[in-house]
CSV table of C-alpha atoms and ligand atoms in Angstrom, one decimal:
chain,number,residue,atom,x,y,z
Q,14,MET,CA,109.1,70.3,93.6
Q,15,ALA,CA,112.0,71.3,95.1
Q,16,SER,CA,111.8,72.1,99.2
Q,17,PHE,CA,111.7,75.1,100.3
Q,18,GLU,CA,111.5,77.4,103.3
Q,19,TYR,CA,109.1,79.7,103.8
Q,20,ASN,CA,108.2,82.5,107.0
Q,21,GLU,CA,104.9,83.7,107.1
Q,22,ASN,CA,103.8,87.1,109.1
Q,23,THR,CA,102.0,87.4,111.1
Q,24,GLN,CA,100.6,90.6,111.1
Q,25,ARG,CA,97.3,92.8,111.3
Q,26,VAL,CA,96.6,94.5,108.3
Q,27,LEU,CA,93.6,96.6,106.8
Q,28,PHE,CA,93.2,97.9,103.7
Q,29,GLY,CA,91.2,100.4,101.7
Q,30,GLN,CA,90.2,103.7,101.6
Q,31,ASP,CA,90.0,105.6,105.2
Q,32,SER,CA,91.2,103.0,106.7
Q,33,LEU,CA,93.2,104.8,109.0
Q,34,ALA,CA,89.8,106.0,110.8
Q,35,LYS,CA,90.4,102.4,112.2
Q,36,LEU,CA,93.9,103.2,114.0
Q,37,PRO,CA,91.8,104.1,117.5
Q,38,SER,CA,90.6,100.7,117.7
Q,39,GLU,CA,93.9,99.2,116.2
Q,40,LEU,CA,95.3,100.8,119.6
Q,41,ALA,CA,92.6,99.5,122.1
Q,42,LYS,CA,93.4,96.3,120.6
Q,43,LEU,CA,97.2,96.1,121.4
Q,44,GLY,CA,96.5,98.2,124.9
Q,45,CYS,CA,97.6,101.1,124.3
Q,46,SER,CA,96.8,104.8,124.5
Q,47,LYS,CA,100.1,106.6,124.3
Q,48,PRO,CA,101.6,106.9,120.5
Q,49,LEU,CA,104.7,108.1,119.8
Q,50,ILE,CA,104.2,109.2,115.8
Q,51,LEU,CA,107.2,109.3,114.0
Q,52,THR,CA,107.1,111.0,110.2
Q,53,THR,CA,109.2,113.0,107.8
Q,54,PRO,CA,109.5,117.1,108.1
Q,55,THR,CA,107.1,117.5,105.0
Q,56,LYS,CA,104.4,115.8,106.7
Q,57,THR,CA,103.8,117.1,109.9
Q,58,SER,CA,100.3,117.4,109.1
Q,59,TYR,CA,99.9,113.9,109.3
Q,60,VAL,CA,100.4,113.6,113.4
Q,61,ASP,CA,97.6,116.7,113.4
Q,62,ASP,CA,95.5,114.1,111.6
Q,63,ILE,CA,96.3,111.3,114.5
Q,64,ALA,CA,96.5,113.6,117.2
Q,65,SER,CA,92.5,115.0,116.1
Q,66,LEU,CA,91.4,110.7,115.4
Q,67,LEU,CA,93.4,110.5,118.3
Q,68,ASP,CA,90.9,113.6,120.7
Q,69,GLY,CA,94.8,114.5,121.5
Q,70,ARG,CA,95.7,111.3,123.3
Q,71,ILE,CA,99.5,111.4,121.6
Q,72,ALA,CA,102.3,110.5,123.8
Q,73,GLY,CA,104.4,113.6,121.2
Q,74,SER,CA,105.8,113.2,117.7
Q,75,PHE,CA,109.6,112.8,115.9
Q,76,THR,CA,109.3,114.5,113.2
Q,77,ARG,CA,113.1,114.4,111.6
Q,78,VAL,CA,112.2,111.3,109.9
Q,79,THR,CA,115.2,111.0,107.5
Q,80,MET,CA,116.4,108.7,104.6
Q,81,HIS,CA,119.1,105.7,105.2
Q,82,THR,CA,117.6,105.7,108.6
Q,83,PRO,CA,121.1,107.2,110.3
Q,84,THR,CA,121.7,106.2,113.5
Q,85,ASP,CA,122.7,109.5,115.4
Q,86,VAL,CA,119.1,110.7,114.1
Q,87,THR,CA,117.4,107.2,115.8
Q,88,GLU,CA,119.4,108.1,119.0
Q,89,ASP,CA,117.1,110.8,119.1
Q,90,ALA,CA,113.7,109.9,118.7
Q,91,LEU,CA,115.2,106.8,120.7
Q,92,LYS,CA,115.6,109.6,124.2
Q,93,HIS,CA,112.8,111.4,122.8
Q,94,CYS,CA,110.1,108.4,122.5
Q,95,LYS,CA,112.0,107.9,126.3
Q,96,SER,CA,111.5,110.6,127.7
Q,97,VAL,CA,107.0,111.6,126.8
Q,98,ASN,CA,106.9,107.5,128.0
Q,99,ALA,CA,105.9,106.6,124.7
Q,100,ASP,CA,103.9,103.1,124.7
Q,101,CYS,CA,103.9,102.2,121.2
Q,102,LEU,CA,104.8,103.7,118.4
Q,103,VAL,CA,103.0,104.9,115.0
Q,104,SER,CA,105.1,106.1,112.1
Q,105,ILE,CA,103.1,107.4,108.6
Q,106,GLY,CA,104.8,107.5,106.3
Q,107,GLY,CA,107.2,106.4,103.3
Q,108,GLY,CA,110.1,103.4,103.9
Q,109,SER,CA,112.4,105.8,105.3
Q,110,ALA,CA,109.4,106.2,109.1
Q,111,VAL,CA,109.1,102.9,108.3
Q,112,GLY,CA,112.7,102.1,108.5
Q,113,LEU,CA,112.9,104.3,112.5
Q,114,GLY,CA,109.6,103.2,113.8
Q,115,LYS,CA,111.7,99.7,113.3
Q,116,ALA,CA,115.0,101.1,114.6
Q,117,LEU,CA,112.5,101.7,117.4
Q,118,PHE,CA,111.4,99.0,118.0
Q,119,VAL,CA,114.8,96.8,118.5
Q,120,ARG,CA,115.8,99.3,121.3
Q,121,THR,CA,112.8,99.3,123.1
Q,122,GLY,CA,110.1,96.5,122.1
Q,123,LEU,CA,107.2,98.6,122.0
Q,124,PRO,CA,104.4,97.8,119.7
Q,125,HIS,CA,104.5,99.5,116.4
Q,126,ILE,CA,101.7,100.5,113.7
Q,127,THR,CA,102.7,101.3,110.8
Q,128,VAL,CA,101.0,103.7,108.0
Q,129,PRO,CA,102.6,103.0,104.6
Q,130,THR,CA,101.9,106.2,102.3
Q,131,THR,CA,104.0,105.0,99.4
Q,132,TYR,CA,105.1,101.8,97.7
Q,133,ALA,CA,108.8,101.3,99.4
Q,134,GLY,CA,107.1,98.0,101.0
Q,135,SER,CA,109.8,97.7,104.0
Q,136,GLU,CA,105.8,97.2,106.3
Q,137,MET,CA,106.5,94.3,104.7
Q,138,THR,CA,109.6,92.8,105.9
Q,139,PRO,CA,112.1,91.9,108.8
Q,140,ILE,CA,114.8,94.4,107.5
Q,141,VAL,CA,116.0,96.2,109.5
Q,142,GLY,CA,118.8,98.7,108.2
Q,143,GLN,CA,120.8,101.8,109.3
Q,144,THR,CA,123.4,103.7,108.7
Q,145,GLU,CA,126.3,105.3,110.1
Q,146,ASN,CA,129.7,106.8,108.8
Q,147,ARG,CA,128.7,106.6,105.3
Q,148,VAL,CA,127.6,102.5,105.3
Q,149,LYS,CA,124.7,101.7,105.5
Q,150,THR,CA,124.1,97.8,107.0
Q,151,THR,CA,120.7,96.3,107.5
Q,152,HIS,CA,120.0,92.5,109.2
Q,153,VAL,CA,117.1,91.0,109.3
Q,154,ASP,CA,114.8,90.7,112.9
Q,155,ARG,CA,111.5,88.8,112.6
Q,156,LYS,CA,110.4,90.5,115.3
Q,157,ALA,CA,111.0,93.4,114.3
Q,158,ILE,CA,107.7,93.5,111.0
Q,159,PRO,CA,105.2,95.5,112.5
Q,160,ALA,CA,102.4,94.2,114.4
Q,161,VAL,CA,100.4,96.7,112.2
Q,162,VAL,CA,99.6,98.1,109.0
Q,163,ILE,CA,96.7,100.3,108.2
Q,164,TYR,CA,97.1,101.2,104.1
Q,165,ASP,CA,94.4,103.7,103.9
Q,166,VAL,CA,94.5,105.0,99.6
Q,167,ASN,CA,93.4,107.7,100.4
Q,168,LEU,CA,96.9,108.9,101.7
Q,169,THR,CA,98.7,107.9,98.4
Q,170,LEU,CA,96.5,110.8,96.8
Q,171,THR,CA,98.8,113.3,97.2
Q,172,LEU,CA,101.9,111.0,97.0
Q,173,PRO,CA,103.4,112.9,93.8
Q,174,ALA,CA,103.2,110.9,90.1
Q,175,LYS,CA,107.4,111.3,90.4
Q,176,ILE,CA,107.8,109.6,93.9
Q,177,SER,CA,104.9,107.3,92.9
Q,178,ALA,CA,106.8,106.2,89.8
Q,179,THR,CA,110.0,105.8,91.8
Q,180,SER,CA,109.2,104.0,95.5
Q,181,GLY,CA,106.3,102.1,92.4
Q,182,LEU,CA,110.2,100.6,90.6
Q,183,ASN,CA,111.8,99.7,94.2
Q,184,ALA,CA,108.7,97.6,95.4
Q,185,MET,CA,109.6,96.0,91.8
Q,186,ALA,CA,112.9,94.9,92.2
Q,187,HIS,CA,111.9,93.2,95.5
Q,188,ALA,CA,109.7,91.4,93.4
Q,189,VAL,CA,112.3,90.4,90.5
Q,190,GLU,CA,115.3,89.5,92.7
Q,191,ALA,CA,112.6,87.1,94.6
Q,192,LEU,CA,112.1,85.3,91.3
Q,193,TYR,CA,115.9,84.4,91.3
Q,194,ALA,CA,116.7,84.4,94.7
Q,195,GLN,CA,119.0,81.4,96.1
Q,196,ASP,CA,115.8,80.6,98.2
Q,197,GLY,CA,113.3,81.4,96.0
Q,198,ASN,CA,110.4,80.2,97.0
Q,199,PRO,CA,106.7,79.2,95.2
Q,200,ILE,CA,105.0,81.0,97.4
Q,201,ALA,CA,107.5,84.5,97.2
Q,202,SER,CA,107.2,84.5,93.1
Q,203,MET,CA,102.8,84.2,93.1
Q,204,PHE,CA,103.5,87.1,95.4
Q,205,ALA,CA,107.1,87.9,93.0
Q,206,VAL,CA,104.6,87.6,89.4
Q,207,LYS,CA,101.2,88.9,90.8
Q,208,GLY,CA,103.6,92.7,92.4
Q,209,ILE,CA,104.9,92.9,89.1
Q,210,GLN,CA,101.8,92.6,87.1
Q,211,THR,CA,100.5,94.9,89.5
Q,212,LEU,CA,102.4,98.2,89.6
Q,213,ALA,CA,103.4,97.5,85.7
Q,214,THR,CA,100.2,98.4,84.6
Q,215,SER,CA,98.8,101.0,87.2
Q,216,LEU,CA,102.4,103.3,87.3
Q,217,PRO,CA,101.3,104.7,83.9
Q,218,ARG,CA,97.6,105.2,85.0
Q,219,ILE,CA,98.5,107.0,88.5
Q,220,MET,CA,101.4,109.1,85.6
Q,221,GLN,CA,97.9,110.2,83.9
Q,222,ASN,CA,95.8,111.1,86.5
Q,223,PRO,CA,97.4,110.1,90.8
Q,224,GLN,CA,93.7,110.8,91.6
Q,225,ASP,CA,92.8,107.5,90.0
Q,226,VAL,CA,92.0,105.9,92.9
Q,227,ASP,CA,92.3,102.2,91.5
Q,228,ALA,CA,94.7,103.0,89.7
Q,229,ARG,CA,96.7,104.3,93.1
Q,230,SER,CA,94.9,101.4,94.8
Q,231,ASP,CA,95.6,98.2,92.5
Q,232,ALA,CA,99.7,100.2,93.0
Q,233,LEU,CA,99.5,99.8,96.3
Q,234,LEU,CA,98.2,96.3,96.7
Q,235,GLY,CA,101.3,95.8,94.2
Q,236,ALA,CA,103.8,97.2,96.8
Q,237,TRP,CA,102.0,94.5,99.5
Q,238,PHE,CA,102.8,92.2,97.2
Q,239,CYS,CA,105.9,92.9,96.1
Q,240,GLY,CA,107.2,93.8,99.8
Q,241,LYS,CA,105.8,90.2,100.8
Q,242,CYS,CA,108.0,89.1,98.2
Q,243,LEU,CA,111.5,90.6,100.2
Q,244,ALA,CA,110.6,89.7,102.7
Q,245,GLY,CA,111.1,85.6,101.8
Q,246,VAL,CA,114.1,85.6,100.4
Q,247,GLY,CA,117.2,87.2,100.1
Q,248,VAL,CA,118.6,89.8,97.8
Q,249,SER,CA,121.3,90.4,95.3
Q,250,LEU,CA,123.4,92.4,92.6
Q,251,HIS,CA,120.1,94.6,92.8
Q,252,HIS,CA,119.8,95.5,96.1
Q,253,LYS,CA,123.3,95.6,97.2
Q,254,LEU,CA,124.8,97.9,94.6
Q,255,CYS,CA,121.1,100.3,95.8
Q,256,HIS,CA,123.1,100.0,98.9
Q,257,VAL,CA,125.9,101.2,98.8
Q,258,LEU,CA,125.0,103.4,96.2
Q,259,GLY,CA,122.3,105.3,99.1
Q,260,GLY,CA,125.1,104.4,101.9
Q,261,THR,CA,128.3,105.3,101.1
Q,262,PHE,CA,127.1,108.7,98.4
Q,263,ASN,CA,123.4,109.0,100.5
Q,264,LEU,CA,121.7,108.9,96.4
Q,265,PRO,CA,118.6,109.1,97.3
Q,266,HIS,CA,116.8,105.6,98.0
Q,267,ALA,CA,113.8,105.3,95.5
Q,268,GLU,CA,115.1,106.8,92.4
Q,269,THR,CA,118.4,105.7,92.5
Q,270,HIS,CA,116.6,101.7,92.5
Q,271,ALA,CA,114.3,102.8,89.4
Q,272,ILE,CA,117.3,103.6,87.8
Q,273,ILE,CA,119.6,100.4,88.4
Q,274,LEU,CA,116.5,98.4,87.7
Q,275,PRO,CA,116.7,97.4,84.4
Q,276,HIS,CA,120.8,97.5,84.4
Q,277,ALA,CA,121.5,94.8,86.8
Q,278,VAL,CA,118.3,92.9,85.0
Q,279,ALA,CA,120.6,93.6,82.1
Q,280,TYR,CA,123.6,92.0,84.0
Q,281,LEU,CA,122.3,89.1,85.2
Q,282,ALA,CA,120.1,88.3,81.9
Q,283,PRO,CA,122.4,85.3,80.5
Q,284,SER,CA,122.4,83.5,83.8
Q,285,ILE,CA,118.5,83.8,84.6
Q,286,PRO,CA,116.8,82.8,81.5
Q,287,GLU,CA,113.4,81.9,83.3
Q,288,THR,CA,112.8,85.2,85.3
Q,289,MET,CA,113.8,87.2,81.9
Q,290,LYS,CA,110.9,85.6,79.9
Q,291,VAL,CA,108.4,85.2,83.7
Q,292,LEU,CA,108.9,89.5,83.2
Q,293,ALA,CA,109.0,90.0,79.9
Q,294,GLU,CA,105.0,87.9,79.7
Q,295,ASN,CA,104.6,90.5,83.2
Q,296,ILE,CA,106.1,93.8,81.3
Q,297,PRO,CA,103.8,95.2,78.9
Q,298,ASP,CA,105.4,96.0,75.7
Q,299,SER,CA,108.3,94.0,76.3
Q,300,GLU,CA,107.9,92.1,73.0
Q,301,GLY,CA,109.2,89.4,73.8
Q,302,ASN,CA,112.5,90.8,76.2
Q,303,ALA,CA,112.1,91.9,79.5
Q,304,VAL,CA,115.2,94.9,79.3
Q,305,ASN,CA,112.8,96.1,76.6
Q,306,GLY,CA,110.3,96.2,78.7
Q,307,LEU,CA,111.5,97.8,81.4
Q,308,ASN,CA,113.1,100.3,79.5
Q,309,ARG,CA,110.5,101.1,78.5
Q,310,LEU,CA,108.5,101.2,81.2
Q,311,LEU,CA,110.6,104.2,83.2
Q,312,SER,CA,110.7,105.6,80.2
Q,313,LYS,CA,106.9,106.0,80.0
Q,314,LEU,CA,107.3,107.4,83.8
Q,315,GLY,CA,109.5,109.6,83.1
Q,316,ILE,CA,112.4,108.5,84.6
Q,317,THR,CA,114.5,109.7,81.7
Q,318,TYR,CA,117.2,111.2,84.2
Q,319,SER,CA,121.0,109.3,85.7
Q,320,LEU,CA,123.4,108.6,88.9
Q,321,GLY,CA,125.1,112.1,87.8
Q,322,ASP,CA,121.4,114.0,88.1
Q,323,LEU,CA,121.0,112.6,91.3
Q,324,GLY,CA,124.3,113.8,92.2
Q,325,LEU,CA,127.2,110.8,91.8
Q,326,LYS,CA,130.6,112.2,90.1
Q,327,GLU,CA,132.4,110.2,87.7
Q,328,GLU,CA,135.2,109.7,89.8
Q,329,ASP,CA,132.6,107.9,92.2
Q,330,ILE,CA,131.9,104.8,90.2
Q,331,ASP,CA,135.6,103.4,91.3
Q,332,LEU,CA,134.5,104.2,94.9
Q,333,ALA,CA,131.5,102.1,94.6
Q,334,VAL,CA,132.8,99.1,92.9
Q,335,THR,CA,135.3,98.6,95.5
Q,336,THR,CA,132.7,99.1,97.5
Q,337,LEU,CA,130.6,96.4,96.3
Q,338,LEU,CA,133.0,94.0,95.9
Q,339,LYS,CA,134.0,94.0,99.1
Q,340,LYS,CA,130.2,93.0,100.2
Q,341,PRO,CA,130.0,89.0,99.8
Q,342,PHE,CA,126.9,88.1,98.5
Q,343,TRP,CA,124.7,85.7,96.2
Q,344,SER,CA,124.5,85.9,93.1
Q,345,PRO,CA,123.7,84.0,89.8
Q,346,ARG,CA,126.1,85.7,87.9
Q,347,PRO,CA,129.6,85.3,89.4
Q,348,ILE,CA,130.3,89.4,89.9
Q,349,GLU,CA,133.0,91.2,87.9
Q,350,GLY,CA,134.1,94.9,88.5
Q,351,ASP,CA,134.8,95.8,85.2
Q,352,LEU,CA,131.7,94.4,83.8
Q,353,ILE,CA,130.0,96.4,87.1
Q,354,ARG,CA,131.4,99.6,86.9
Q,355,GLU,CA,130.5,99.2,82.4
Q,356,LEU,CA,127.1,99.1,83.6
Q,357,LEU,CA,127.4,102.1,86.9
Q,358,ARG,CA,129.2,103.8,84.4
Q,359,ARG,CA,125.6,103.4,82.0
Q,360,ALA,CA,123.7,104.0,84.1
Q,361,TRP,CA,125.1,107.3,85.8
Q,362,GLU,CA,125.3,108.9,81.7
Q,363,GLY,CA,121.2,108.0,81.8
Q,364,LYS,CA,122.0,105.2,78.6
Q,365,PRO,CA,119.4,102.7,78.6
Q,366,ALA,CA,120.2,99.8,79.8
V,547,NAD,P1,110.5,108.7,101.8
V,547,NAD,O1,109.6,107.5,102.7
V,547,NAD,O2,111.8,108.8,102.1
V,547,NAD,O3,109.9,109.2,101.6
V,547,NAD,C1,109.9,110.4,100.7
V,547,NAD,C2,109.1,111.7,100.7
V,547,NAD,O4,107.9,111.0,100.2
V,547,NAD,C3,109.3,112.3,101.9
V,547,NAD,O5,109.7,113.8,101.8
V,547,NAD,C4,107.7,112.2,102.2
V,547,NAD,O6,108.2,113.2,103.3
V,547,NAD,C5,107.2,112.0,100.6
V,547,NAD,N1,105.6,111.7,101.3
V,547,NAD,C6,105.7,109.7,101.7
V,547,NAD,N2,104.4,109.8,102.1
V,547,NAD,C7,103.2,111.0,100.8
V,547,NAD,C8,102.6,111.3,100.2
V,547,NAD,N3,101.3,110.5,100.3
V,547,NAD,N4,102.2,112.0,99.6
V,547,NAD,C9,103.3,113.3,100.0
V,547,NAD,N5,104.1,113.5,100.4
V,547,NAD,C10,105.2,111.7,100.9
V,547,NAD,O7,110.5,107.7,101.1
V,547,NAD,P2,110.3,106.4,100.1
V,547,NAD,O8,110.8,105.6,99.6
V,547,NAD,O9,109.3,105.3,101.0
V,547,NAD,O10,111.5,104.9,101.5
V,547,NAD,C11,113.1,105.1,101.1
V,547,NAD,C12,113.5,104.6,102.4
V,547,NAD,O11,112.8,103.4,103.4
V,547,NAD,C13,115.0,104.1,102.8
V,547,NAD,O12,115.2,105.0,103.5
V,547,NAD,C14,115.2,102.6,101.7
V,547,NAD,O13,116.4,101.8,103.2
V,547,NAD,C15,113.9,101.8,103.3
V,547,NAD,N6,113.3,100.8,102.5
V,547,NAD,C16,113.3,99.8,103.7
V,547,NAD,C17,112.8,98.2,103.3
V,547,NAD,C18,113.1,97.6,104.0
V,547,NAD,O14,112.2,96.1,104.4
V,547,NAD,N7,114.1,98.3,105.6
V,547,NAD,C19,112.5,98.3,102.1
V,547,NAD,C20,112.4,99.5,101.0
V,547,NAD,C21,112.6,100.7,101.8
């Protein structure tokens, strides 16, 4: 076996139904008593839930969490955090809420407890993203991995089927890229296989019954495994392309990841035969062809729309290609502008990979 390096997280993780009830004792363990609650505008009810759990003892809340972590929103949140004299951060919601928690941690050093309610996986990673002047950038800061993660399965029961599907595929993409990462290793691959298998089987069950607690538990566990993949190894074509589409054209994060996944895999397929075999073995209905398996999974999950439907204009495709080519990254197959343009055109039209 080849030598490898692996960074292990030092997080505390609480998983299960009703685990949010343990928030008061987790805050006490950290010696914190004045949390700033961070969430999205549509989920302000989370602030009331947490305030009630803590008998009203919160420093305040910031409910303008925005996708792709724009720096102006982060600066507003930072001012608010200082003005209410918070002694810790509690982010609750999807990857956008977790992202603001990380961005504030980087600026304040305050302990960060996160309660993820989608399958994005950011809670497990040291990746801090931000968007400024239409350019999304990320950097790795291992200290920014949230100190405590509370996975409360009950909170995911309200996640609409459509967002469950797309954020689940966002998570699966972390695992897929770990299988062919330049710095891949057996630990990340183990999480990747289990994460892909778990999500590929639980997401269709959630589509049939979004209240299926067992399927929800499996999906949340799968998202945890996939998040660990992204924490441990570098990303390639799939994530880089999605960053361009999200940062430059403000396309929605999870939907973009979901649409691009089979196309990115199809592009890389000639250079990643081992990964293609593992994917075909773990994605139901692949019948020996992982791209077909992914296409069928997307269709089962109702992801039949295109990048065009998400708002990308045909004339944006060229700018997307040149922006991608300006971002140097490792890829198992060389990145060729003409072929990426073709990939994007198919995804823009909504054709299968
Ligand atoms: P999101 O956090 O923007 O949430 C999408 C929508 O779902 C929001 O309106 C939110 O209020 C709603 N929502 C969340 N949980 C809900 C629930 N349980 N019930 C009902 N509604 C709910 O979207 P996302 O896909 O979770 O995260 C995307 C963001 O995460 C992007 O900004 C992306 O860059 C970031 N991300 C970062 C990493 C990382 O490692 N740094 C990894 C993955 C994603």
